[in-house]
């Protein structure tokens, strides 16, 4: 079992595929759930406070917009935990919407910098490409298991 | 807000607010002024269509969503009384979207808009005046439409630097009071006493009162004001009234002691506005510092600055009051004359207001400058040169908030007469 960071981190399909092949998906659902379920916060809708952008300073400098630093406070720890990554380039909005393009650039860069198995795929445009797309993800996840 | 009154519904079109941890600040600022923020709901297909229609090729999905939300409101699919557009400070992509959406909404609807760039330290108090103005424009259109003052009314403007009072009777100013703000309530009492003395009236003669400025809530409660209203709407109303520009477009610029307001007005109603700069280097406070360093009274700074051609040759352009003061000291040490330095300080403030704020409102003539800083001729000249237009400084321009308060609160005289 490996911890696999999924990009887009909001993709339920990727999350499901990773879990289905016995690995742990690392995505937004985890870190946002932690925020939403932590009692005592009063900052709807995702309960982030102004301290989160300060935590984000670990991954992005002070001149980086606060929204990016706040997002990095959610994603940064997950990237550090990741043992593998699946990155989908230019995904459709419906596949998994990641709000900030600049955060996304930083995230993908951090994943590429990390010495972990990584699968990068272009978002499929046709049904045939879709079948190949899923098959490649499946193979990548199976190979991860073998290496373990 | 009375039990029957519905809250003003303000559509929130933001990118990054939740992740910057300031969402609660936005919500609570809105609640304080009797407004309710809501996210306009749009479907995925709307996002794809809107983003394509709008034609701005942004990468961030949250900005695509912002475009779709704005389009849904403009096309009437979602109803809103006001729109709050905001994004992270320092994000260039969001700044482009914010500006273009603001322009798009203003050109295609009559819904008031305020735009803002926040950081993680943005608090409810910073947002309060902006959301209060949005809510006031939406809620009090009838009151804001008042063009003539009736009866005997009083306006008190409790500003960050000075407190002002105006007494009006039958559309004429009959009493004025002005004092530096020290203790908020004492300063208010003093200016009221001065204005009453000048007018020859007693407080019991006053039929309605209005308060505005930073101390509006405290002073308003103290004098039992009929109207307690933020300075953006009050000042713009007072400005077009005094400048005799109540019909058509106008732009009101108020460079205050603590922050600045630039308001685009149409038929006396504020349309878009910006408030506050990045640093006090772009405020009246910098001119106070300059006067102090030059050893002249602030009231003499304007005349001194006019002895110079404009001071553009003095290196002084800082976004920070500390570095601005440093430039000032350096300029004096380099042998520039005090008049040139005074003019340079005026030029620097005008330039920063132009760069930081006037880009966000549509400049339409007449351009009216109000507030105490409008009495500094060098600043008015610098702003006129910057905007390439003749700036209008109406009589009583330093009392603008108090005049607006006296004018708008006279709406309560009619009401009291009817009730009686």
XYZ file of C-alpha atoms in Angstrom:
568
model
C 0.000 0.000 0.000
C 1.400 3.396 -1.000
C 0.246 6.918 -0.278
C -0.567 8.375 -3.701
C -1.023 12.107 -4.201
C -3.664 12.757 -6.821
C -3.756 15.814 -9.043
C -6.325 17.336 -9.361
C -6.560 16.749 -5.641
C -10.356 17.103 -5.779
C -10.860 14.294 -8.292
C -13.232 11.665 -6.919
C -12.537 9.365 -9.882
C -8.779 9.372 -9.226
C -9.354 8.994 -5.518
C -11.620 6.008 -6.128
C -9.177 4.365 -8.565
C -6.290 4.704 -6.125
C -8.350 3.254 -3.268
C -9.719 0.452 -5.461
C -6.199 -0.825 -6.112
C -5.368 -0.909 -2.435
C -3.515 2.377 -2.010
C -4.268 5.467 0.030
C -5.283 8.494 -2.039
C -3.925 11.846 -0.805
C -6.285 14.607 -1.916
C -8.313 17.603 -0.791
C -11.026 15.523 0.820
C -8.627 14.459 3.571
C -7.279 17.837 4.604
C -10.559 19.709 4.155
C -12.409 17.062 6.172
C -9.906 17.578 8.970
C -10.611 21.319 8.960
C -14.367 20.965 8.741
C -14.508 18.386 11.523
C -12.183 20.197 13.909
C -14.379 21.685 16.624
C -13.907 25.280 17.663
C -13.390 26.817 14.240
C -15.910 29.338 13.068
C -14.899 30.258 9.569
C -17.250 28.778 7.018
C -17.346 27.218 4.500
C -14.093 25.283 4.922
C -13.124 26.495 8.362
C -9.763 27.889 7.416
C -8.420 30.686 9.563
C -5.953 33.469 8.848
C -3.301 31.278 10.506
C -3.393 28.803 7.632
C -1.685 31.165 5.148
C 1.037 31.542 7.803
C 1.484 27.756 7.863
C 1.643 27.890 4.071
C 4.811 29.985 4.338
C 6.703 26.700 4.582
C 6.011 26.070 0.895
C 5.415 29.535 -0.563
C 7.137 32.851 0.243
C 5.462 35.779 1.958
C 5.022 37.686 -1.310
C 2.871 34.864 -2.674
C -0.888 35.696 -2.483
C -2.587 34.584 0.740
C -5.005 32.265 -1.071
C -2.078 30.236 -2.424
C -0.400 30.025 0.958
C -3.695 28.937 2.523
C -4.096 26.211 -0.077
C -0.511 25.099 0.454
C -1.274 24.683 4.161
C -3.724 21.991 3.024
C -1.700 20.397 0.227
C 1.888 20.846 1.448
C 1.736 18.227 4.208
C 0.105 15.770 1.787
C 2.860 16.253 -0.793
C 5.448 15.646 1.920
C 3.669 12.433 2.874
C 3.272 11.234 -0.714
C 5.057 8.059 -1.822
C 3.762 8.276 -5.404
C 1.820 10.721 -7.531
C -0.625 10.749 -10.426
C -0.791 14.030 -12.319
C -3.440 14.751 -14.934
C -2.568 17.628 -17.221
C -5.245 20.137 -18.283
C -8.160 18.223 -16.752
C -11.780 19.127 -17.459
C -13.526 21.212 -14.784
C -15.854 18.290 -14.082
C -12.978 15.865 -13.518
C -11.651 17.747 -10.521
C -11.663 21.475 -10.105
C -8.575 23.026 -8.544
C -9.370 26.689 -7.905
C -6.059 28.476 -8.275
C -3.798 28.066 -11.316
C -0.731 29.398 -9.496
C -1.160 26.914 -6.625
C -1.539 24.168 -9.195
C 1.713 25.139 -10.916
C 3.531 25.037 -7.582
C 1.973 21.710 -6.600
C 2.870 19.970 -9.860
C 6.407 21.372 -9.628
C 6.782 20.066 -6.058
C 5.579 16.622 -7.115
C 8.021 16.575 -10.045
C 10.866 17.610 -7.728
C 10.146 14.768 -5.338
C 11.925 11.473 -5.899
C 8.825 9.271 -6.050
C 7.137 7.150 -8.755
C 5.027 9.499 -10.846
C 2.488 9.039 -13.586
C 1.690 12.042 -15.780
C -1.179 11.781 -18.217
C -2.996 14.089 -20.587
C -6.714 14.350 -19.886
C -8.507 12.064 -22.427
C -10.468 13.677 -25.243
C -12.129 10.562 -26.743
C -13.627 7.322 -25.481
C -10.610 5.338 -26.726
C -8.233 7.697 -24.991
C -10.373 7.303 -21.865
C -9.963 3.521 -21.903
C -6.174 3.836 -22.340
C -6.145 6.510 -19.620
C -7.746 4.212 -17.028
C -5.570 1.264 -18.126
C -2.391 3.309 -17.606
C -3.477 4.389 -14.143
C -4.371 0.787 -13.296
C -0.957 -0.451 -14.467
C 0.856 2.301 -12.539
C -0.971 1.391 -9.343
C -0.343 -2.352 -9.855
C 3.377 -1.696 -10.422
C 3.505 0.258 -7.176
C 2.233 -2.829 -5.383
C 4.865 -5.086 -7.020
C 7.723 -2.756 -6.032
C 6.581 -2.861 -2.414
C -32.636 46.518 11.217
C -36.317 46.122 12.065
C -37.917 42.693 12.196
C -39.807 43.368 8.979
C -36.822 44.626 7.034
C -35.264 42.081 4.709
C -31.471 41.889 4.737
C -29.715 43.281 1.699
C -28.454 40.376 -0.398
C -24.871 40.823 -1.523
C -23.482 38.363 -4.041
C -19.992 37.247 -3.168
C -17.759 36.830 -6.195
C -14.369 36.014 -4.774
C -11.292 33.929 -5.425
C -9.202 32.757 -2.494
C -11.272 34.250 0.355
C -11.983 30.885 1.974
C -8.362 29.767 1.679
C -7.055 33.049 3.079
C -9.107 32.384 6.204
C -11.085 35.623 5.996
C -14.476 34.259 4.987
C -15.829 34.713 8.480
C -14.665 38.338 8.480
C -16.614 39.011 5.281
C -19.717 37.318 6.660
C -19.602 39.130 9.986
C -18.951 42.553 8.401
C -22.032 41.993 6.231
C -24.160 40.949 9.202
C -23.137 44.077 11.113
C -24.626 46.271 8.388
C -27.785 44.197 7.969
C -26.640 42.464 4.797
C -26.322 38.821 3.873
C -23.585 37.423 1.671
C -24.435 34.612 -0.707
C -22.606 32.640 -3.370
C -24.513 32.773 -6.669
C -25.168 29.151 -7.661
C -24.179 28.256 -11.207
C -24.111 24.945 -13.036
C -21.000 23.466 -14.623
C -22.332 24.161 -18.110
C -22.828 27.832 -17.131
C -19.190 28.066 -16.090
C -18.006 26.667 -19.428
C -20.298 28.924 -21.452
C -19.699 32.096 -19.427
C -15.964 31.749 -19.514
C -16.039 31.244 -23.281
C -18.469 34.147 -23.843
C -16.499 36.523 -21.656
C -13.361 35.848 -23.672
C -10.742 36.276 -20.956
C -8.499 33.171 -21.115
C -7.863 32.710 -17.388
C -6.288 29.534 -16.050
C -7.735 29.460 -12.530
C -11.022 27.551 -12.228
C -12.150 29.785 -9.336
C -11.810 32.803 -11.620
C -13.788 31.001 -14.335
C -16.436 30.438 -11.674
C -16.302 34.133 -10.743
C -16.965 35.078 -14.370
C -19.936 32.690 -14.526
C -21.367 34.082 -11.284
C -21.115 37.665 -12.536
C -22.733 36.713 -15.836
C -25.624 34.943 -14.086
C -26.375 38.135 -12.128
C -26.032 40.478 -15.097
C -28.308 38.246 -17.206
C -30.903 38.300 -14.398
C -30.788 34.563 -13.675
C -29.771 35.353 -10.096
C -30.978 38.376 -8.128
C -28.630 40.439 -5.988
C -28.873 43.869 -4.332
C -25.127 44.408 -4.453
C -21.972 42.612 -5.551
C -18.717 42.172 -3.656
C -15.796 41.202 -5.882
C -12.567 40.315 -4.136
C -9.391 38.363 -4.709
C -5.960 37.875 -3.195
C -3.679 40.883 -2.994
C -0.682 40.399 -5.340
C -2.444 37.987 -7.715
C -2.143 39.466 -11.185
C -4.533 37.040 -12.877
C -7.240 37.743 -10.306
C -6.604 41.502 -10.471
C -7.329 41.437 -14.206
C -10.532 39.441 -13.686
C -11.630 41.614 -10.769
C -11.218 44.785 -12.755
C -12.884 43.460 -15.907
C -15.818 41.964 -13.991
C -16.375 45.226 -12.155
C -16.428 47.078 -15.470
C -18.692 44.446 -17.071
C -21.223 44.605 -14.226
C -21.286 48.408 -14.141
C -21.755 48.646 -17.895
C -24.471 46.009 -18.063
C -26.478 46.419 -14.876
C -27.417 48.954 -12.225
C -26.253 46.812 -9.335
C -23.722 48.541 -7.048
C -20.324 46.849 -6.926
C -17.354 47.079 -4.633
C -14.066 45.404 -5.433
C -11.265 44.694 -3.021
C -7.984 42.816 -2.816
C -7.502 41.158 0.551
C -4.757 39.402 2.439
C -4.954 37.046 5.396
C -5.042 39.979 7.806
C -8.137 41.582 6.318
C -10.568 42.016 9.189
C -14.272 42.718 9.445
C -13.569 46.327 10.465
C -11.701 46.950 7.188
C -14.610 45.587 5.199
C -17.326 47.253 7.257
C -17.461 50.670 5.554
C -17.320 49.116 2.086
C -20.141 46.664 2.759
C -22.108 49.329 4.628
C -21.878 51.568 1.565
C -23.023 48.733 -0.705
C -25.899 47.990 1.604
C -26.836 51.687 1.946
C -26.904 52.232 -1.801
C -29.158 49.202 -2.200
C -31.407 49.925 0.775
C -31.692 53.683 0.923
C -32.123 54.753 -2.682
C -35.073 56.995 -1.811
C -33.163 58.759 0.933
C -30.077 59.126 -1.253
C -32.131 60.697 -4.016
C -32.747 63.792 -1.862
C -31.482 66.899 -3.677
C -32.721 69.708 -1.424
C -32.256 70.169 2.307
C -35.435 71.071 4.207
C -36.111 72.247 7.754
C -33.272 72.690 10.260
C -30.834 69.809 10.322
C -27.357 69.049 11.546
C -24.590 66.790 10.268
C -21.575 65.661 12.305
C -18.563 64.080 10.621
C -16.303 62.375 13.138
C -13.201 61.776 11.017
C -9.866 60.230 11.920
C -8.057 63.624 11.919
C -10.797 66.208 12.356
C -14.385 66.464 13.538
C -16.777 68.718 11.640
C -20.329 69.956 12.170
C -22.705 71.715 9.802
C -26.126 73.186 10.520
C -28.419 73.768 7.550
C -31.730 75.534 7.313
C -33.931 75.662 4.218
C -31.149 74.558 1.893
C -28.556 76.978 3.294
C -25.540 76.426 5.550
C -25.960 78.603 8.641
C -23.442 77.168 11.086
C -20.058 75.434 10.964
C -17.756 73.831 13.506
C -14.306 72.296 13.007
C -11.820 70.802 15.482
C -8.995 68.260 15.387
C -10.274 64.883 16.630
C -8.920 64.123 20.086
C -11.490 62.492 22.321
C -14.226 61.495 19.886
C -17.235 62.586 21.944
C -15.668 65.769 23.342
C -14.581 66.831 19.854
C -18.119 66.222 18.596
C -19.616 68.254 21.453
C -17.178 71.088 20.740
C -17.960 71.314 17.017
C -21.695 71.136 17.677
C -21.367 74.028 20.165
C -19.391 76.061 17.609
C -21.928 75.450 14.846
C -24.866 76.266 17.112
C -23.198 79.493 18.199
C -22.577 80.545 14.594
C -26.119 79.734 13.578
C -27.651 81.401 16.619
C -29.770 78.305 17.283
C -30.262 75.990 20.245
C -29.911 72.219 19.999
C -33.673 71.937 20.523
C -34.184 73.831 17.228
C -32.546 70.994 15.277
C -35.188 68.802 13.662
C -32.988 65.938 12.442
C -29.349 64.927 12.704
C -26.960 62.685 10.831
C -23.545 61.325 11.785
C -20.790 59.935 9.595
C -17.041 59.220 9.662
C -15.013 56.776 11.734
C -16.707 57.780 14.967
C -20.216 57.703 13.466
C -21.615 54.962 15.694
C -20.321 56.428 18.945
C -21.226 60.017 18.064
C -24.518 58.966 16.462
C -25.596 57.242 19.657
C -24.404 60.173 21.774
C -26.419 62.788 19.852
C -29.316 60.395 19.110
C -28.800 60.835 15.380
C -31.645 59.949 13.025
C -29.103 58.840 10.447
C -25.817 57.038 11.075
C -24.193 56.384 7.738
C -20.752 55.595 6.343
C -18.822 58.359 4.636
C -18.699 56.925 1.118
C -22.342 57.581 0.324
C -22.649 60.647 2.549
C -19.569 62.347 1.109
C -20.519 61.671 -2.494
C -23.986 63.084 -1.871
C -22.567 66.150 -0.128
C -20.014 66.666 -2.916
C -22.445 66.640 -5.837
C -24.840 68.838 -3.846
C -22.203 71.509 -3.144
C -20.682 71.290 -6.625
C -24.140 71.588 -8.171
C -23.587 68.342 -10.080
C -26.541 66.288 -8.888
C -27.539 65.211 -12.373
C -25.370 63.060 -14.591
C -21.935 61.670 -13.887
C -19.282 62.951 -11.493
C -16.201 61.616 -9.745
C -15.564 62.411 -6.096
C -12.055 62.172 -4.653
C -11.592 62.444 -0.906
C -8.005 62.134 0.302
C -8.497 61.675 4.011
C -6.293 61.548 7.057
C -6.316 57.792 7.266
C -7.476 56.562 3.887
C -8.801 57.780 0.572
C -12.063 57.414 -1.235
C -12.602 57.614 -4.972
C -16.253 57.425 -5.900
C -17.918 57.310 -9.282
C -21.322 59.012 -8.967
C -24.320 58.990 -11.295
C -27.328 61.228 -10.565
C -26.116 61.635 -7.006
C -25.880 57.880 -6.400
C -22.479 56.301 -5.857
C -21.802 53.623 -8.471
C -18.392 52.106 -7.953
C -15.939 53.199 -5.341
C -12.574 52.319 -3.911
C -11.367 53.006 -0.445
C -7.975 52.928 1.173
C -4.534 52.612 -0.284
C -1.625 50.349 0.462
C 0.086 52.758 2.826
C -0.353 56.095 4.550
C 2.149 57.447 1.998
C -0.902 57.976 -0.192
C -3.001 59.791 2.398
C -3.449 63.173 3.998
C -1.330 61.941 6.884
C 1.762 62.122 4.671
C 1.025 65.787 3.973
C 0.713 66.406 7.720
C 4.128 64.782 8.191
C 5.538 66.929 5.390
C 4.183 70.132 6.934
C 5.639 69.165 10.305
C 9.064 68.426 8.801
C 9.024 71.701 6.865
C 8.045 73.573 10.005
C 4.843 75.045 8.548
C 1.252 74.711 9.665
C -0.734 72.230 7.539
C -3.021 75.110 6.490
C 0.001 76.889 4.949
C 1.318 73.846 3.047
C -0.949 74.484 0.063
C 0.219 78.094 -0.403
C 3.853 77.017 0.036
C 3.538 74.270 -2.575
C 2.094 76.758 -5.077
C 5.368 78.727 -4.941
C 6.902 75.804 -6.834
C 6.221 74.668 -10.416
C 5.056 71.278 -9.219
C 8.051 69.565 -7.649
C 8.113 66.787 -10.257
C 11.918 67.060 -10.375
C 12.243 66.152 -6.671
C 12.754 62.384 -6.293
C 9.878 61.376 -4.058
C 7.702 58.454 -4.879
C 7.225 55.961 -2.160
C 4.437 53.602 -1.253
C 5.351 53.951 2.390
C 5.035 56.923 4.735
C 8.372 56.082 6.371
C 10.296 55.905 3.085
C 8.341 58.885 1.800
C 9.515 60.918 4.782
C 13.038 59.652 4.135
C 12.813 60.927 0.515
C 11.630 64.257 1.891
C 14.598 64.555 4.253
C 16.994 63.532 1.447
C 15.513 66.138 -0.883
C 15.994 68.897 1.688
C 19.570 67.699 2.326
C 20.210 67.736 -1.422
C 19.360 71.438 -1.469
C 15.807 71.481 -2.829
C 13.715 74.419 -1.643
C 10.922 73.801 0.932
C 8.365 74.935 -1.671
C 9.602 72.271 -4.129
C 9.548 69.626 -1.429
C 5.997 70.620 -0.419
C 4.883 70.417 -4.045
C 6.691 67.091 -4.468
C 4.845 65.646 -1.484
C 1.540 66.758 -3.044
C 2.590 65.266 -6.377
C 3.588 61.989 -4.692
C 0.241 61.625 -2.894
C -1.708 62.477 -6.069
C 0.359 60.012 -8.090
C -0.196 57.185 -5.624
C -3.930 57.812 -5.380
C -4.004 57.808 -9.182
C -2.002 54.594 -9.470
C -3.622 52.650 -6.671
C -7.213 53.790 -6.689
C -8.350 55.857 -9.622
C -7.683 52.953 -11.969
C -10.561 51.167 -10.293
C -13.275 53.762 -10.859
C -14.365 55.309 -14.113
C -13.181 58.904 -14.106
C -15.990 61.052 -15.435
C -16.088 64.844 -15.280
C -16.648 66.866 -13.236
C -13.958 65.613 -10.867
C -14.769 66.984 -7.420
C -12.174 67.011 -4.642
C -13.453 67.191 -1.092
C -12.223 66.824 2.478
C -9.621 68.849 4.326
C -6.895 67.946 1.825
C -8.845 69.659 -0.986
C -7.785 72.956 0.626
C -4.133 72.129 -0.151
C -3.871 73.810 -3.561
C -0.711 71.914 -4.531
C -2.532 68.617 -4.148
C -5.487 69.804 -6.235
C -3.089 71.092 -8.915
C -1.152 67.794 -8.950
C -4.363 65.774 -9.261
C -5.624 68.030 -12.044
C -2.378 67.584 -13.979
C -2.516 63.840 -13.446
C -6.100 63.558 -14.696
C -5.675 66.316 -17.290
C -8.805 68.087 -16.132
C -9.881 71.093 -14.074
C -10.681 69.870 -10.565
C -13.756 71.297 -8.852
C -13.337 72.185 -5.178
C -16.794 73.229 -3.965
C -17.352 75.705 -1.129
C -17.297 74.048 2.316
C -15.378 71.139 0.740
C -13.691 70.371 4.070
C -17.129 69.890 5.674
C -18.353 67.496 3.022
C -19.401 64.609 5.290
C -21.208 66.959 7.668
C -23.004 68.662 4.752
C -24.019 65.250 3.362
C -25.242 64.229 6.820
C -27.340 67.407 7.221
C -28.731 67.061 3.697
C -29.672 63.372 3.832
C -30.991 63.495 7.391
C -33.503 66.139 6.307
C -35.395 63.160 4.848
C -36.335 62.434 8.463
C -37.870 65.912 8.889
C -40.551 65.062 6.315
C -41.132 61.754 8.055
C -41.445 63.376 11.497
C -43.872 65.987 10.114
C -46.003 63.214 8.586
C -45.935 61.189 11.794
C -46.925 64.260 13.825
